Amino acid sequence: MTDDDGVEFTDPVGAVDVHYDDHGAARAALVVGDDPSFSTLLFEHVADILEVAPYEPGALYKRELPCIRAVLELAPRVGLLIVDGYATLDPQGRPGLGLHAARALGIPVIGVAKTPFRTATHAVQVIRGSATRPLYVTAAGGISDAWAAAVVASMSGPHRIPTVLKRVDSLARGLVSPSKLLL
C-alpha cells in the first residue's frame, strides 16, 4: 500500500491494545503484520505492567502510553502503529492517544475508535463488511485521515472490527495466548 505521497509502505505494522485490571495493573498486547492489511501476521507479544497511573479524564495517554512503550520494547521496530481510540480529538488537531504516541515514538499512528467522540467531527467513518455502525478513524505523524481510513477499510477480516484488532484486544484481555509466529 502506498501512503499519501505515493511512497510504498513496506515496514512492519503494529496494532496495540491495553487492558486494565481491578488491582492497578495492566496488560499491553501487540500484533505485528507484514503490511497495513495485516494479511500475514509476523509477531505477537504481551507485556504485564504491574503498576499503572490512575485514570485522569482528558489525559488517557498518561496511563496508556507507558504500557504501549513496554510492549513495543519487546518487539521488532514497526513503521506504523494502530491504536484503539482517537489520534486527534478535533479538527484543530487536539492530541488524543494516537498523536501522543506518534510524537513519543516517532512513527505514524492510526487511531480506530468504535464510538463517536463529540468533538471529533473530522474522523472518517469507515463501514466494513455488513456492519451498519462505522468505525471512526483519525491519524497522526504525517499521514492523512483519508489514507488511514483506506488502511482500516483494507484490513483483513469480514466484520466491522478488523481481525487484528479483535486479536490484539483478546490478547490484552488474556482471553488467548500469543501464538508463535515468524519472528
Coordinates of N, CA and C in Angstrom, one line a residue:
M1 N 0.8 -1.2 0.0 CA 0.0 0.0 0.0 C 0.9 1.2 0.0
T2 N 0.5 2.3 -0.7 CA 1.3 3.5 -0.8 C 0.6 4.5 0.1
D3 N 1.4 5.4 0.7 CA 0.9 6.5 1.5 C 0.5 7.7 0.7
D4 N 0.1 8.8 1.4 CA -0.4 10.0 0.7 C 0.6 10.5 -0.3
D5 N 1.9 10.3 -0.1 CA 2.9 10.9 -1.0 C 3.3 9.9 -2.1
G6 N 2.6 8.8 -2.2 CA 2.9 7.8 -3.2 C 4.0 6.9 -2.9
V7 N 4.5 6.9 -1.7 CA 5.6 6.1 -1.2 C 5.1 4.7 -0.8
E8 N 5.7 3.6 -1.3 CA 5.2 2.3 -1.0 C 5.5 2.0 0.5
F9 N 4.6 1.5 1.2 CA 4.7 1.3 2.6 C 5.1 -0.2 2.8
T10 N 6.4 -0.5 3.2 CA 6.8 -1.8 3.3 C 7.3 -2.2 4.7
D11 N 7.3 -1.3 5.7 CA 7.7 -1.6 7.1 C 6.6 -2.5 7.7
P12 N 7.1 -3.3 8.7 CA 6.1 -4.0 9.5 C 5.1 -3.0 10.2
V13 N 3.9 -3.4 10.5 CA 2.9 -2.6 11.1 C 2.4 -3.2 12.4
G14 N 2.2 -2.4 13.4 CA 1.8 -3.0 14.7 C 0.4 -2.5 15.1
A15 N -0.3 -3.3 15.8 CA -1.6 -3.0 16.4 C -1.4 -3.2 17.9
V16 N -1.8 -2.3 18.7 CA -1.7 -2.4 20.2 C -3.0 -2.2 20.9
D17 N -3.1 -2.8 22.0 CA -4.3 -2.5 22.9 C -3.8 -2.7 24.3
V18 N -4.5 -2.1 25.3 CA -4.2 -2.2 26.7 C -5.4 -2.5 27.5
H19 N -5.3 -3.5 28.4 CA -6.5 -3.8 29.3 C -6.0 -3.6 30.7
Y20 N -6.9 -3.0 31.5 CA -6.5 -2.7 32.9 C -7.4 -3.6 33.8
D21 N -6.7 -4.1 34.9 CA -7.5 -5.0 35.8 C -7.9 -4.1 37.0
D22 N -8.6 -4.7 37.9 CA -9.1 -4.0 39.1 C -8.1 -3.8 40.2
H23 N -6.8 -4.2 40.0 CA -5.8 -4.1 41.0 C -4.7 -3.1 40.7
G24 N -4.9 -2.3 39.7 CA -3.9 -1.3 39.3 C -2.9 -1.7 38.4
A25 N -3.1 -2.9 37.7 CA -2.1 -3.4 36.8 C -2.7 -3.4 35.4
A26 N -1.9 -3.7 34.4 CA -2.4 -3.7 33.0 C -1.7 -4.8 32.2
R27 N -2.3 -5.1 31.1 CA -1.6 -6.0 30.1 C -1.7 -5.3 28.8
A28 N -0.5 -5.1 28.2 CA -0.5 -4.5 26.8 C -0.2 -5.6 25.8
A29 N -0.9 -5.5 24.7 CA -0.7 -6.5 23.7 C -0.3 -5.9 22.4
L30 N 0.5 -6.6 21.6 CA 1.0 -6.1 20.3 C 0.9 -7.3 19.3
V31 N 0.3 -6.9 18.1 CA 0.4 -7.9 17.0 C 1.0 -7.1 15.8
V32 N 2.0 -7.7 15.2 CA 2.8 -7.1 14.1 C 2.4 -7.9 12.8
G33 N 2.1 -7.1 11.8 CA 1.8 -7.7 10.5 C 2.9 -7.2 9.5
D34 N 2.9 -7.9 8.3 CA 3.8 -7.5 7.3 C 3.5 -6.3 6.4
D35 N 2.2 -5.9 6.5 CA 1.7 -4.7 5.8 C 0.5 -4.2 6.5
P36 N 0.0 -3.0 6.0 CA -1.1 -2.4 6.7 C -2.4 -3.2 6.7
S37 N -2.5 -4.2 5.8 CA -3.8 -5.0 5.8 C -3.7 -6.1 6.9
F38 N -2.5 -6.4 7.4 CA -2.3 -7.4 8.4 C -2.7 -8.8 7.8
S39 N -2.5 -9.0 6.5 CA -2.8 -10.2 5.8 C -1.9 -11.4 6.3
T40 N -0.7 -11.0 6.7 CA 0.2 -12.0 7.3 C 0.7 -11.5 8.6
L41 N 0.5 -12.2 9.6 CA 1.0 -11.8 11.0 C 2.4 -12.3 11.2
L42 N 3.2 -11.5 11.8 CA 4.6 -11.8 12.0 C 5.0 -12.1 13.4
F43 N 4.3 -11.4 14.4 CA 4.8 -11.4 15.7 C 3.6 -11.0 16.7
E44 N 3.5 -11.7 17.8 CA 2.5 -11.3 18.8 C 3.3 -11.3 20.2
H45 N 2.9 -10.4 21.0 CA 3.5 -10.4 22.4 C 2.6 -9.6 23.3
V46 N 2.7 -10.0 24.6 CA 2.0 -9.2 25.6 C 3.1 -8.8 26.7
A47 N 2.8 -7.7 27.4 CA 3.6 -7.3 28.5 C 2.7 -7.0 29.6
D48 N 3.0 -7.5 30.8 CA 2.3 -7.3 32.0 C 2.9 -6.1 32.7
I49 N 2.2 -5.1 33.0 CA 2.6 -3.9 33.7 C 2.0 -3.9 35.1
L50 N 2.8 -4.0 36.1 CA 2.3 -4.2 37.5 C 1.7 -3.0 38.1
E51 N 2.1 -1.8 37.7 CA 1.6 -0.5 38.3 C 1.4 0.4 37.1
V52 N 0.2 1.0 37.0 CA -0.1 2.0 36.0 C -0.7 3.2 36.7
A53 N -0.5 4.3 36.0 CA -1.0 5.6 36.5 C -2.5 5.5 36.6
P54 N -3.1 6.2 37.6 CA -4.6 6.2 37.6 C -5.2 6.9 36.4
Y55 N -6.4 6.6 36.1 CA -7.1 7.3 35.0 C -7.3 8.7 35.4
E56 N -6.9 9.6 34.4 CA -7.1 11.0 34.5 C -7.9 11.5 33.3
P57 N -9.2 12.0 33.6 CA -10.0 12.4 32.5 C -9.3 13.4 31.6
G58 N -9.3 13.2 30.3 CA -8.7 14.1 29.3 C -7.2 13.8 29.1
A59 N -6.6 12.8 29.9 CA -5.2 12.5 29.8 C -5.0 11.0 29.8
L60 N -5.8 10.3 29.0 CA -5.6 8.8 28.9 C -4.2 8.4 28.5
Y61 N -3.6 9.3 27.7 CA -2.2 8.9 27.2 C -1.2 8.7 28.3
K62 N -1.4 9.5 29.5 CA -0.5 9.3 30.6 C -0.6 7.9 31.2
R63 N -1.7 7.3 31.1 CA -1.9 5.9 31.6 C -1.5 4.9 30.5
E64 N -1.9 5.2 29.3 CA -1.7 4.2 28.2 C -0.4 4.1 27.5
L65 N 0.2 5.3 27.3 CA 1.5 5.3 26.6 C 2.6 4.5 27.2
P66 N 2.8 4.6 28.6 CA 3.9 3.7 29.1 C 3.6 2.2 28.9
C67 N 2.4 1.8 28.9 CA 2.0 0.4 28.6 C 2.4 0.1 27.2
I68 N 2.0 1.0 26.2 CA 2.3 0.7 24.8 C 3.9 0.7 24.6
R69 N 4.6 1.6 25.3 CA 6.1 1.5 25.1 C 6.6 0.2 25.7
A70 N 6.0 -0.3 26.8 CA 6.5 -1.5 27.4 C 6.4 -2.7 26.4
V71 N 5.3 -2.8 25.7 CA 5.1 -3.9 24.8 C 5.9 -3.7 23.5
L72 N 6.1 -2.5 23.1 CA 6.9 -2.2 21.9 C 8.4 -2.5 22.1
E73 N 8.8 -2.4 23.3 CA 10.3 -2.6 23.6 C 10.6 -4.1 23.4
L74 N 9.6 -5.0 23.4 CA 9.8 -6.4 23.2 C 9.7 -6.9 21.8
A75 N 9.5 -6.0 20.9 CA 9.2 -6.4 19.5 C 10.2 -5.7 18.5
P76 N 10.1 -6.3 17.3 CA 10.9 -5.6 16.2 C 10.2 -4.3 16.0
R77 N 11.0 -3.3 15.4 CA 10.5 -2.0 15.2 C 9.4 -2.0 14.1
V78 N 8.4 -1.2 14.4 CA 7.3 -1.1 13.4 C 7.3 0.3 12.8
G79 N 6.8 0.4 11.6 CA 6.8 1.7 10.9 C 5.5 2.5 11.0
L80 N 4.5 1.8 11.5 CA 3.1 2.3 11.6 C 2.5 1.6 12.7
L81 N 1.7 2.4 13.5 CA 1.1 1.8 14.7 C -0.4 2.1 14.6
I82 N -1.2 1.1 15.0 CA -2.7 1.2 15.1 C -3.1 1.2 16.5
V83 N -3.8 2.2 17.0 CA -4.2 2.2 18.4 C -5.8 2.2 18.5
D84 N -6.3 1.7 19.6 CA -7.7 1.7 19.9 C -8.0 3.1 20.5
G85 N -8.7 3.9 19.7 CA -9.0 5.2 20.2 C -8.7 6.3 19.1
Y86 N -8.7 7.5 19.5 CA -8.5 8.6 18.5 C -7.1 9.1 18.5
A87 N -6.6 9.4 17.3 CA -5.3 10.0 17.2 C -5.4 11.5 17.5
T88 N -6.4 12.2 17.0 CA -6.7 13.6 17.3 C -8.2 13.7 17.7
L89 N -8.5 14.7 18.5 CA -9.8 14.8 19.1 C -10.7 15.8 18.5
D90 N -10.1 16.6 17.6 CA -10.9 17.7 17.0 C -10.3 18.1 15.7
P91 N -11.0 18.8 14.8 CA -10.4 19.2 13.6 C -9.1 20.1 13.7
Q92 N -9.0 20.8 14.8 CA -7.8 21.6 15.0 C -6.6 20.8 15.5
G93 N -6.7 19.5 15.7 CA -5.6 18.6 16.0 C -5.3 18.4 17.5
R94 N -6.3 18.7 18.3 CA -6.1 18.4 19.8 C -5.7 17.0 19.9
P95 N -4.5 16.8 20.6 CA -4.0 15.4 20.7 C -4.8 14.4 21.5
G96 N -5.0 13.3 20.9 CA -5.5 12.1 21.5 C -4.4 11.1 21.7
L97 N -4.7 9.9 22.1 CA -3.7 8.9 22.4 C -2.8 8.7 21.2
G98 N -3.3 8.7 20.0 CA -2.6 8.4 18.8 C -1.5 9.5 18.5
L99 N -1.9 10.8 18.7 CA -0.9 11.8 18.4 C 0.2 11.8 19.5
H100 N -0.2 11.6 20.7 CA 0.8 11.5 21.8 C 1.8 10.3 21.5
A101 N 1.2 9.2 21.0 CA 2.1 8.1 20.6 C 3.0 8.4 19.5
A102 N 2.4 9.0 18.4 CA 3.2 9.4 17.2 C 4.4 10.3 17.6
R103 N 4.1 11.3 18.5 CA 5.2 12.2 18.9 C 6.3 11.4 19.8
A104 N 5.8 10.6 20.7 CA 6.7 9.9 21.6 C 7.5 8.8 20.9
L105 N 6.9 8.2 19.9 CA 7.6 7.0 19.2 C 8.2 7.4 17.9
G106 N 7.9 8.5 17.3 CA 8.4 9.0 16.1 C 8.0 8.2 14.9
I107 N 6.7 7.7 14.9 CA 6.1 6.9 13.8 C 4.7 7.4 13.6
P108 N 4.2 7.1 12.4 CA 2.8 7.5 12.1 C 1.9 6.5 12.9
V109 N 0.7 7.1 13.3 CA -0.3 6.3 14.1 C -1.6 6.5 13.6
I110 N -2.4 5.4 13.5 CA -3.8 5.4 13.1 C -4.6 5.1 14.3
G111 N -5.6 6.0 14.6 CA -6.5 5.7 15.7 C -7.8 5.2 15.1
V112 N -8.2 4.1 15.7 CA -9.5 3.4 15.3 C -10.4 3.4 16.6
A113 N -11.5 4.2 16.5 CA -12.4 4.2 17.6 C -13.7 3.5 17.3
K114 N -14.3 2.9 18.2 CA -15.6 2.2 18.0 C -16.8 3.1 18.3
T115 N -16.6 4.2 19.0 CA -17.7 5.1 19.3 C -17.4 6.5 18.9
P116 N -18.4 7.3 18.6 CA -18.1 8.7 18.2 C -17.7 9.5 19.4
F117 N -16.9 10.5 19.2 CA -16.5 11.5 20.2 C -17.0 12.8 19.7
R118 N -17.7 13.6 20.6 CA -18.4 14.7 20.1 C -17.6 15.8 19.4
T119 N -16.4 16.0 19.7 CA -15.6 17.0 19.1 C -14.8 16.5 17.9
A120 N -14.8 15.2 17.7 CA -14.0 14.5 16.6 C -14.9 14.5 15.3
T121 N -15.3 15.7 14.9 CA -16.1 15.7 13.7 C -15.4 15.5 12.4
H122 N -14.0 15.5 12.5 CA -13.2 15.3 11.4 C -12.9 13.8 11.1
A123 N -13.2 12.9 12.1 CA -12.9 11.5 12.0 C -13.7 10.9 10.7
V124 N -12.9 10.1 10.0 CA -13.5 9.5 8.8 C -14.3 8.2 9.3
Q125 N -15.5 8.1 8.9 CA -16.3 7.0 9.2 C -16.0 5.9 8.2
V126 N -15.7 4.7 8.7 CA -15.4 3.5 7.9 C -16.4 2.4 8.2
I127 N -17.2 2.0 7.2 CA -18.1 0.9 7.4 C -17.5 -0.3 6.7
R128 N -17.3 -1.4 7.5 CA -16.7 -2.6 7.0 C -17.7 -3.8 7.0
G129 N -17.5 -4.7 6.0 CA -18.4 -5.8 5.9 C -19.9 -5.5 5.8
S130 N -20.7 -6.2 6.5 CA -22.1 -5.9 6.5 C -22.6 -5.0 7.7
A131 N -21.6 -4.4 8.4 CA -21.9 -3.6 9.5 C -22.8 -2.4 9.1
T132 N -23.5 -1.9 10.1 CA -24.3 -0.7 9.9 C -23.7 0.4 10.7
R133 N -22.9 0.1 11.7 CA -22.2 1.1 12.5 C -20.8 1.3 12.0
P134 N -20.3 2.6 11.9 CA -19.0 2.8 11.4 C -17.9 2.7 12.5
L135 N -16.7 2.6 12.1 CA -15.5 2.9 12.9 C -15.1 4.3 12.6
Y136 N -14.5 5.0 13.6 CA -14.1 6.4 13.5 C -12.6 6.4 13.4
V137 N -12.0 6.9 12.3 CA -10.6 6.8 12.0 C -10.0 8.2 12.0
T138 N -8.9 8.3 12.7 CA -8.1 9.5 12.7 C -6.6 9.1 12.6
A139 N -5.8 10.1 12.2 CA -4.4 9.8 12.0 C -3.4 10.9 12.6
A140 N -2.2 10.5 12.8 CA -1.2 11.4 13.3 C 0.2 11.0 12.8
G141 N 1.1 11.9 12.8 CA 2.5 11.5 12.4 C 2.8 11.6 10.9
G142 N 2.1 12.4 10.2 CA 2.4 12.6 8.8 C 1.6 11.9 7.8
I143 N 0.5 11.2 8.3 CA -0.4 10.6 7.3 C -1.7 11.2 7.5
S144 N -2.5 11.2 6.4 CA -3.8 11.8 6.5 C -4.9 10.9 7.0
D145 N -6.0 11.5 7.5 CA -7.1 10.7 8.0 C -7.7 9.9 6.8
A146 N -7.7 10.4 5.6 CA -8.3 9.7 4.5 C -7.4 8.5 4.2
W147 N -6.1 8.6 4.2 CA -5.2 7.4 4.0 C -5.4 6.4 5.1
A148 N -5.5 6.9 6.3 CA -5.7 6.0 7.4 C -7.0 5.2 7.3
A149 N -8.1 5.9 6.8 CA -9.4 5.3 6.6 C -9.3 4.2 5.6
A150 N -8.5 4.5 4.5 CA -8.3 3.4 3.5 C -7.6 2.2 4.0
V151 N -6.6 2.5 4.9 CA -5.9 1.3 5.5 C -6.9 0.5 6.3
V152 N -7.7 1.1 7.2 CA -8.6 0.4 8.0 C -9.6 -0.3 7.2
A153 N -10.1 0.3 6.1 CA -11.1 -0.4 5.2 C -10.4 -1.6 4.6
S154 N -9.1 -1.6 4.3 CA -8.5 -2.8 3.7 C -7.9 -3.8 4.6
M155 N -8.1 -3.6 5.9 CA -7.5 -4.6 6.9 C -8.3 -5.9 6.8
S156 N -7.6 -7.0 7.0 CA -8.1 -8.3 6.9 C -9.3 -8.5 7.9
G157 N -10.3 -9.3 7.4 CA -11.4 -9.7 8.2 C -12.7 -9.2 7.6
P158 N -13.8 -10.0 7.7 CA -15.1 -9.7 7.1 C -16.0 -8.8 7.9
H159 N -15.6 -8.5 9.2 CA -16.5 -7.9 10.1 C -16.2 -6.4 10.3
R160 N -17.1 -5.8 11.1 CA -16.9 -4.3 11.4 C -15.5 -4.1 12.0
I161 N -15.1 -4.9 13.0 CA -13.8 -4.8 13.6 C -12.8 -5.7 12.9
P162 N -11.7 -5.1 12.3 CA -10.7 -5.9 11.6 C -10.2 -7.0 12.5
T163 N -9.9 -8.2 11.9 CA -9.5 -9.3 12.6 C -8.3 -9.1 13.6
V164 N -7.3 -8.3 13.2 CA -6.2 -8.0 14.0 C -6.6 -7.2 15.2
L165 N -7.5 -6.3 15.1 CA -7.9 -5.5 16.3 C -8.7 -6.4 17.3
K166 N -9.5 -7.3 16.8 CA -10.1 -8.3 17.7 C -9.1 -9.1 18.4
R167 N -8.0 -9.6 17.6 CA -7.0 -10.4 18.2 C -6.2 -9.7 19.3
V168 N -5.8 -8.4 19.0 CA -5.0 -7.7 20.0 C -5.8 -7.4 21.2
D169 N -7.1 -7.2 21.1 CA -8.0 -7.0 22.2 C -8.1 -8.2 23.1
S170 N -8.2 -9.4 22.4 CA -8.3 -10.7 23.1 C -7.0 -11.0 23.9
L171 N -5.8 -10.6 23.2 CA -4.5 -10.8 23.9 C -4.4 -10.0 25.1
A172 N -4.8 -8.7 25.0 CA -4.7 -7.8 26.1 C -5.6 -8.2 27.3
R173 N -6.7 -8.8 27.0 CA -7.7 -9.2 28.0 C -7.3 -10.6 28.6
G174 N -6.3 -11.2 28.0 CA -5.8 -12.5 28.5 C -6.8 -13.6 28.1
L175 N -7.6 -13.4 27.1 CA -8.5 -14.4 26.6 C -7.9 -15.5 25.7
V176 N -6.7 -15.1 25.1 CA -5.9 -16.0 24.3 C -4.5 -15.7 24.6
S177 N -3.6 -16.7 24.2 CA -2.2 -16.6 24.4 C -1.5 -16.2 23.1
P178 N -0.4 -15.5 23.2 CA 0.3 -15.2 21.9 C 0.7 -16.5 21.2
S179 N 0.6 -16.4 19.9 CA 1.0 -17.5 19.0 C 2.5 -17.4 18.7
K180 N 3.1 -18.5 18.4 CA 4.4 -18.5 17.9 C 4.3 -18.2 16.4
L181 N 4.8 -17.1 15.9 CA 4.7 -16.7 14.5 C 6.1 -16.7 13.9
L182 N 6.3 -16.0 12.8 CA 7.5 -16.0 12.1 C 8.8 -15.5 12.8
L183 N 8.6 -14.4 13.6 CA 9.8 -13.8 14.2 C 10.1 -14.5 15.6

